[in-house]
Amino acid sequence: MDGPNCPTIARDQTEGHLGSITNLNIDVLRVIFLSCSSDPARIPLRKWLTRYPGWPEPRLVISHVCSSWRAIALRTPELWSDIEIGRVEPQDCECLETWLRRSGKSPLSIHDPRYQRCDLFDVLNTIVLPNLHRCRRLTLYIGPMTLPTFLRLPPGSLQSLVEIKLYFSMCKFEPMLQEIVREAPITAFQMAHQLRRVELDSSHSGLNMDRIVTNLWCLGLPWAQLTVLTFPEIEISADSCIGVLRACAALESCSLYVSHIDTTLCA
């Protein structure tokens, strides 16, 4: 076949495929869009797109195919509700605000990637905190600036929270926590009636998990209602383990690494 005819055939075939896709039911398209966007959106986008130019953000690709797809995408709040927030600078705040606005009232998943070493609440308290009440999954890197802000969240701020992962980073966790407790009541988990899954990790900070567990009793975590508890790759003593298990009477799944087991305790 002659070269001049090839582009015409390719264009006709493409238009035929697009015609079939655009005839799909809106609900079917929404399912397809969500399936293509299963990973969290990484904010700031400009850094992600610069670092990985071959991995475009699927939500942006979908919303720029045609006006009808864009309209459907913008009317699908679940498409914008799973966000990983890295080291955000002032010029990135508008992007994050747009993303959260597009998520409407849908439940949120917010991830603070520990490899970024950023204090999410200190930098973004005017953007992220007002939306925490609809957050169902939260991954938070606890640094020196994050800890007091997080622990003093107003009661009900985490009312929709089902799962939380906390990564502790600072070596002065214990004295800082004790100072916070002395100064004001810890209110973060008050009214967190939906919380069921908790993961605590200090493996990348050198902190002693036993000391963290000892101090976490004063944080007001709703231990009795938890069904899943995980301390990944961290040794805790048998005493701490027994204390945790006694407090978490509703546990269905638990992952703990216990050191120095006294067999008399198991008798």
Short mmCIF file of C-alpha atoms in Angstrom, two decimals:
data_model
loop_
_atom_site.label_atom_id
_atom_site.label_comp_id
_atom_site.label_asym_id
_atom_site.label_seq_id
_atom_site.Cartn_x
_atom_site.Cartn_y
_atom_site.Cartn_z
CA MET A 1 0.00 0.00 0.00
CA ASP A 2 1.29 3.48 -0.87
CA GLY A 3 2.55 5.67 1.94
CA PRO A 4 0.08 8.54 1.47
CA ASN A 5 -2.84 6.22 2.17
CA CYS A 6 -1.47 4.86 5.45
CA PRO A 7 -2.20 7.88 7.67
CA THR A 8 -5.77 8.01 6.37
CA ILE A 9 -6.39 4.35 7.22
CA ALA A 10 -4.81 4.75 10.65
CA ARG A 11 -6.93 7.82 11.35
CA ASP A 12 -10.11 6.10 10.22
CA GLN A 13 -9.37 3.09 12.43
CA THR A 14 -8.63 5.33 15.42
CA GLU A 15 -11.81 7.32 14.92
CA GLY A 16 -13.77 4.07 14.73
CA HIS A 17 -12.34 2.85 18.03
CA LEU A 18 -12.97 6.19 19.71
CA GLY A 19 -16.53 6.15 18.45
CA SER A 20 -17.11 2.78 20.10
CA ILE A 21 -15.61 3.96 23.39
CA THR A 22 -17.55 7.19 23.52
CA ASN A 23 -20.78 5.23 23.10
CA LEU A 24 -20.19 3.40 26.36
CA ASN A 25 -22.47 4.03 29.30
CA ILE A 26 -21.18 6.79 31.60
CA ASP A 27 -21.08 4.44 34.59
CA VAL A 28 -18.99 1.97 32.60
CA LEU A 29 -16.58 4.74 31.63
CA ARG A 30 -16.28 5.74 35.28
CA VAL A 31 -15.33 2.19 36.23
CA ILE A 32 -12.71 2.16 33.47
CA PHE A 33 -11.33 5.53 34.58
CA LEU A 34 -11.04 4.35 38.20
CA SER A 35 -9.36 1.11 37.12
CA CYS A 36 -6.77 3.11 35.18
CA SER A 37 -6.10 5.32 38.23
CA SER A 38 -5.64 2.71 40.94
CA ASP A 39 -2.39 4.27 42.26
CA PRO A 40 -2.43 7.47 44.32
CA ALA A 41 -1.89 10.74 42.51
CA ARG A 42 1.52 12.11 43.45
CA ILE A 43 1.51 15.76 44.43
CA PRO A 44 3.43 17.88 43.46
CA LEU A 45 2.72 16.72 39.93
CA ARG A 46 5.37 18.94 38.36
CA LYS A 47 8.16 17.08 40.17
CA TRP A 48 6.72 13.67 39.34
CA LEU A 49 6.21 14.47 35.65
CA THR A 50 9.71 15.95 35.42
CA ARG A 51 11.34 12.97 37.11
CA TYR A 52 9.30 10.34 35.29
CA PRO A 53 8.25 11.81 31.92
CA GLY A 54 7.32 8.37 30.60
CA TRP A 55 4.78 7.79 33.42
CA PRO A 56 2.02 10.36 32.85
CA GLU A 57 -0.58 10.91 35.54
CA PRO A 58 -3.57 8.86 34.26
CA ARG A 59 -6.21 11.24 35.61
CA LEU A 60 -4.75 14.09 33.59
CA VAL A 61 -4.49 11.92 30.49
CA ILE A 62 -8.12 10.81 30.81
CA SER A 63 -9.41 14.34 31.38
CA HIS A 64 -7.61 15.66 28.29
CA VAL A 65 -8.82 13.10 25.72
CA CYS A 66 -12.01 14.95 24.85
CA SER A 67 -14.54 17.31 26.40
CA SER A 68 -17.01 14.54 27.25
CA TRP A 69 -14.38 12.44 29.03
CA ARG A 70 -13.22 15.51 30.91
CA ALA A 71 -16.75 16.27 32.04
CA ILE A 72 -17.22 12.69 33.25
CA ALA A 73 -13.84 12.69 35.03
CA LEU A 74 -14.60 15.97 36.80
CA ARG A 75 -17.98 14.56 37.90
CA THR A 76 -16.30 11.47 39.38
CA PRO A 77 -14.99 12.64 42.77
CA GLU A 78 -13.60 9.18 43.63
CA LEU A 79 -11.10 9.67 40.79
CA TRP A 80 -9.42 12.50 42.71
CA SER A 81 -9.65 11.17 46.26
CA ASP A 82 -6.43 9.09 46.57
CA ILE A 83 -3.46 11.42 47.03
CA GLU A 84 0.19 11.02 47.94
CA ILE A 85 1.57 14.34 49.14
CA GLY A 86 5.31 14.82 48.89
CA ARG A 87 7.44 17.86 49.61
CA VAL A 88 5.01 20.57 48.61
CA GLU A 89 6.24 24.09 47.92
CA PRO A 90 4.07 27.24 47.71
CA GLN A 91 3.66 26.93 43.94
CA ASP A 92 2.22 23.43 44.41
CA CYS A 93 -0.57 24.42 46.80
CA GLU A 94 -2.99 25.43 44.04
CA CYS A 95 -2.62 22.01 42.43
CA LEU A 96 -3.34 20.26 45.72
CA GLU A 97 -6.33 22.49 46.42
CA THR A 98 -7.70 21.75 42.94
CA TRP A 99 -7.29 18.01 43.51
CA LEU A 100 -9.08 18.12 46.86
CA ARG A 101 -11.85 20.30 45.43
CA ARG A 102 -12.43 17.81 42.62
CA SER A 103 -12.72 15.02 45.19
CA GLY A 104 -15.92 16.67 46.39
CA LYS A 105 -17.29 14.97 49.50
CA SER A 106 -15.96 11.50 48.71
CA PRO A 107 -13.85 9.62 51.30
CA LEU A 108 -10.16 10.49 51.07
CA SER A 109 -6.95 8.48 51.20
CA ILE A 110 -3.97 10.68 52.07
CA HIS A 111 -0.43 9.34 52.03
CA ASP A 112 2.62 11.15 53.42
CA PRO A 113 5.53 9.19 51.86
CA ARG A 114 8.19 8.53 54.48
CA TYR A 115 10.97 8.71 51.91
CA GLN A 116 10.16 12.41 51.45
CA ARG A 117 10.87 13.20 55.11
CA CYS A 118 8.35 16.04 55.05
CA ASP A 119 6.19 17.38 57.88
CA LEU A 120 2.83 17.24 56.17
CA PHE A 121 0.71 19.07 58.72
CA ASP A 122 3.18 21.83 59.40
CA VAL A 123 3.44 22.75 55.71
CA LEU A 124 -0.14 22.12 54.63
CA ASN A 125 -2.30 22.68 57.69
CA THR A 126 -4.54 25.18 55.90
CA ILE A 127 -5.18 22.74 53.02
CA VAL A 128 -5.09 19.22 54.45
CA LEU A 129 -6.54 19.67 57.93
CA PRO A 130 -9.96 21.00 56.82
CA ASN A 131 -10.39 17.83 54.75
CA LEU A 132 -9.32 15.28 57.37
CA HIS A 133 -12.88 14.69 58.57
CA ARG A 134 -13.54 12.67 55.39
CA CYS A 135 -10.23 10.82 55.35
CA ARG A 136 -10.66 7.03 55.56
CA ARG A 137 -7.01 6.04 55.08
CA LEU A 138 -4.10 8.09 56.37
CA THR A 139 -0.37 7.41 56.12
CA LEU A 140 1.62 9.89 58.16
CA TYR A 141 5.33 10.41 58.69
CA ILE A 142 5.64 11.68 62.27
CA GLY A 143 8.40 14.27 62.55
CA PRO A 144 9.12 16.91 65.21
CA MET A 145 6.72 19.44 63.68
CA THR A 146 4.00 16.94 62.81
CA LEU A 147 3.61 15.37 66.26
CA PRO A 148 2.07 18.26 68.28
CA THR A 149 -0.15 19.41 65.41
CA PHE A 150 -1.49 15.91 64.83
CA LEU A 151 -2.05 14.96 68.46
CA ARG A 152 -3.99 18.17 69.13
CA LEU A 153 -6.41 17.81 66.24
CA PRO A 154 -9.90 18.86 67.37
CA PRO A 155 -12.19 15.98 68.44
CA GLY A 156 -13.98 14.53 65.43
CA SER A 157 -11.23 15.46 62.95
CA LEU A 158 -10.69 11.75 62.24
CA GLN A 159 -14.33 10.71 62.45
CA SER A 160 -14.23 8.84 59.12
CA LEU A 161 -10.82 7.24 59.62
CA VAL A 162 -10.72 3.46 59.14
CA GLU A 163 -6.99 2.87 58.66
CA ILE A 164 -3.90 4.75 59.82
CA LYS A 165 -0.18 4.10 59.35
CA LEU A 166 2.21 6.09 61.53
CA TYR A 167 5.95 6.21 60.87
CA PHE A 168 7.94 7.71 63.72
CA SER A 169 11.12 9.54 62.81
CA MET A 170 12.51 11.63 65.63
CA CYS A 171 14.93 10.37 68.26
CA LYS A 172 13.38 12.60 70.97
CA PHE A 173 9.91 11.13 70.61
CA GLU A 174 9.47 10.20 74.28
CA PRO A 175 10.35 13.53 75.95
CA MET A 176 8.46 15.47 73.28
CA LEU A 177 5.35 13.34 73.74
CA GLN A 178 5.50 13.71 77.52
CA GLU A 179 5.76 17.47 77.15
CA ILE A 180 2.74 17.55 74.83
CA VAL A 181 0.69 15.46 77.26
CA ARG A 182 1.58 17.79 80.14
CA GLU A 183 0.61 20.91 78.21
CA ALA A 184 -2.82 19.89 76.90
CA PRO A 185 -5.11 16.87 76.46
CA ILE A 186 -4.53 14.60 73.47
CA THR A 187 -7.63 14.87 71.30
CA ALA A 188 -6.64 13.42 67.90
CA PHE A 189 -8.48 10.11 68.23
CA GLN A 190 -11.52 11.34 70.10
CA MET A 191 -14.63 10.35 68.14
CA ALA A 192 -12.56 8.15 65.78
CA HIS A 193 -15.24 5.49 66.08
CA GLN A 194 -14.57 3.96 62.65
CA LEU A 195 -10.86 3.29 63.18
CA ARG A 196 -10.08 -0.42 62.82
CA ARG A 197 -6.59 -0.82 61.33
CA VAL A 198 -3.39 0.63 62.81
CA GLU A 199 0.22 0.21 61.74
CA LEU A 200 3.09 1.67 63.79
CA ASP A 201 6.65 1.71 62.51
CA SER A 202 9.91 3.16 63.82
CA SER A 203 12.28 0.85 61.94
CA HIS A 204 13.76 3.71 59.89
CA SER A 205 14.41 5.98 62.87
CA GLY A 206 16.32 3.82 65.35
CA LEU A 207 13.65 4.39 67.99
CA ASN A 208 12.91 1.68 70.52
CA MET A 209 9.44 0.36 69.78
CA ASP A 210 8.93 -0.71 73.39
CA ARG A 211 9.28 2.90 74.46
CA ILE A 212 6.85 3.99 71.75
CA VAL A 213 4.30 1.36 72.80
CA THR A 214 4.68 2.39 76.45
CA ASN A 215 3.99 6.01 75.57
CA LEU A 216 1.24 5.36 73.04
CA TRP A 217 -1.15 4.28 75.79
CA CYS A 218 -1.62 7.97 76.59
CA LEU A 219 -2.53 8.91 73.00
CA GLY A 220 -6.13 7.82 73.27
CA LEU A 221 -6.01 5.29 70.43
CA PRO A 222 -9.25 3.28 70.53
CA TRP A 223 -7.42 0.00 71.18
CA ALA A 224 -10.53 -1.97 72.11
CA GLN A 225 -12.16 -1.46 68.68
CA LEU A 226 -9.09 -2.28 66.54
CA THR A 227 -9.32 -5.37 64.36
CA VAL A 228 -5.89 -5.18 62.65
CA LEU A 229 -2.65 -4.15 64.34
CA THR A 230 0.81 -4.26 62.77
CA PHE A 231 4.30 -3.46 64.05
CA PRO A 232 6.41 -4.38 60.98
CA GLU A 233 10.01 -5.51 61.44
CA ILE A 234 10.24 -4.15 64.98
CA GLU A 235 11.08 -6.06 68.13
CA ILE A 236 8.94 -5.51 71.18
CA SER A 237 9.17 -7.27 74.50
CA ALA A 238 6.81 -9.99 75.64
CA ASP A 239 5.41 -7.67 78.31
CA SER A 240 4.55 -5.02 75.73
CA CYS A 241 3.04 -7.69 73.49
CA ILE A 242 0.79 -8.99 76.25
CA GLY A 243 -0.28 -5.46 77.13
CA VAL A 244 -1.19 -4.74 73.51
CA LEU A 245 -3.16 -7.98 73.10
CA ARG A 246 -5.09 -7.39 76.31
CA ALA A 247 -6.04 -3.89 75.21
CA CYS A 248 -7.09 -4.99 71.71
CA ALA A 249 -9.82 -7.47 72.53
CA ALA A 250 -11.43 -7.27 69.06
CA LEU A 251 -8.30 -8.12 67.07
CA GLU A 252 -8.76 -10.32 64.02
CA SER A 253 -5.22 -9.94 62.66
CA CYS A 254 -2.02 -8.98 64.44
CA SER A 255 1.61 -8.87 63.29
CA LEU A 256 4.18 -8.45 66.05
CA TYR A 257 7.83 -9.43 66.36
CA VAL A 258 8.34 -10.45 69.98
CA SER A 259 11.81 -10.71 71.48
CA HIS A 260 12.93 -12.44 74.66
CA ILE A 261 9.87 -14.61 75.14
CA ASP A 262 9.50 -15.93 78.69
CA THR A 263 7.92 -19.35 78.33
CA THR A 264 6.39 -19.07 81.79
CA LEU A 265 4.19 -16.26 80.44
CA CYS A 266 2.74 -18.64 77.85
CA ALA A 267 1.90 -21.40 80.33
#
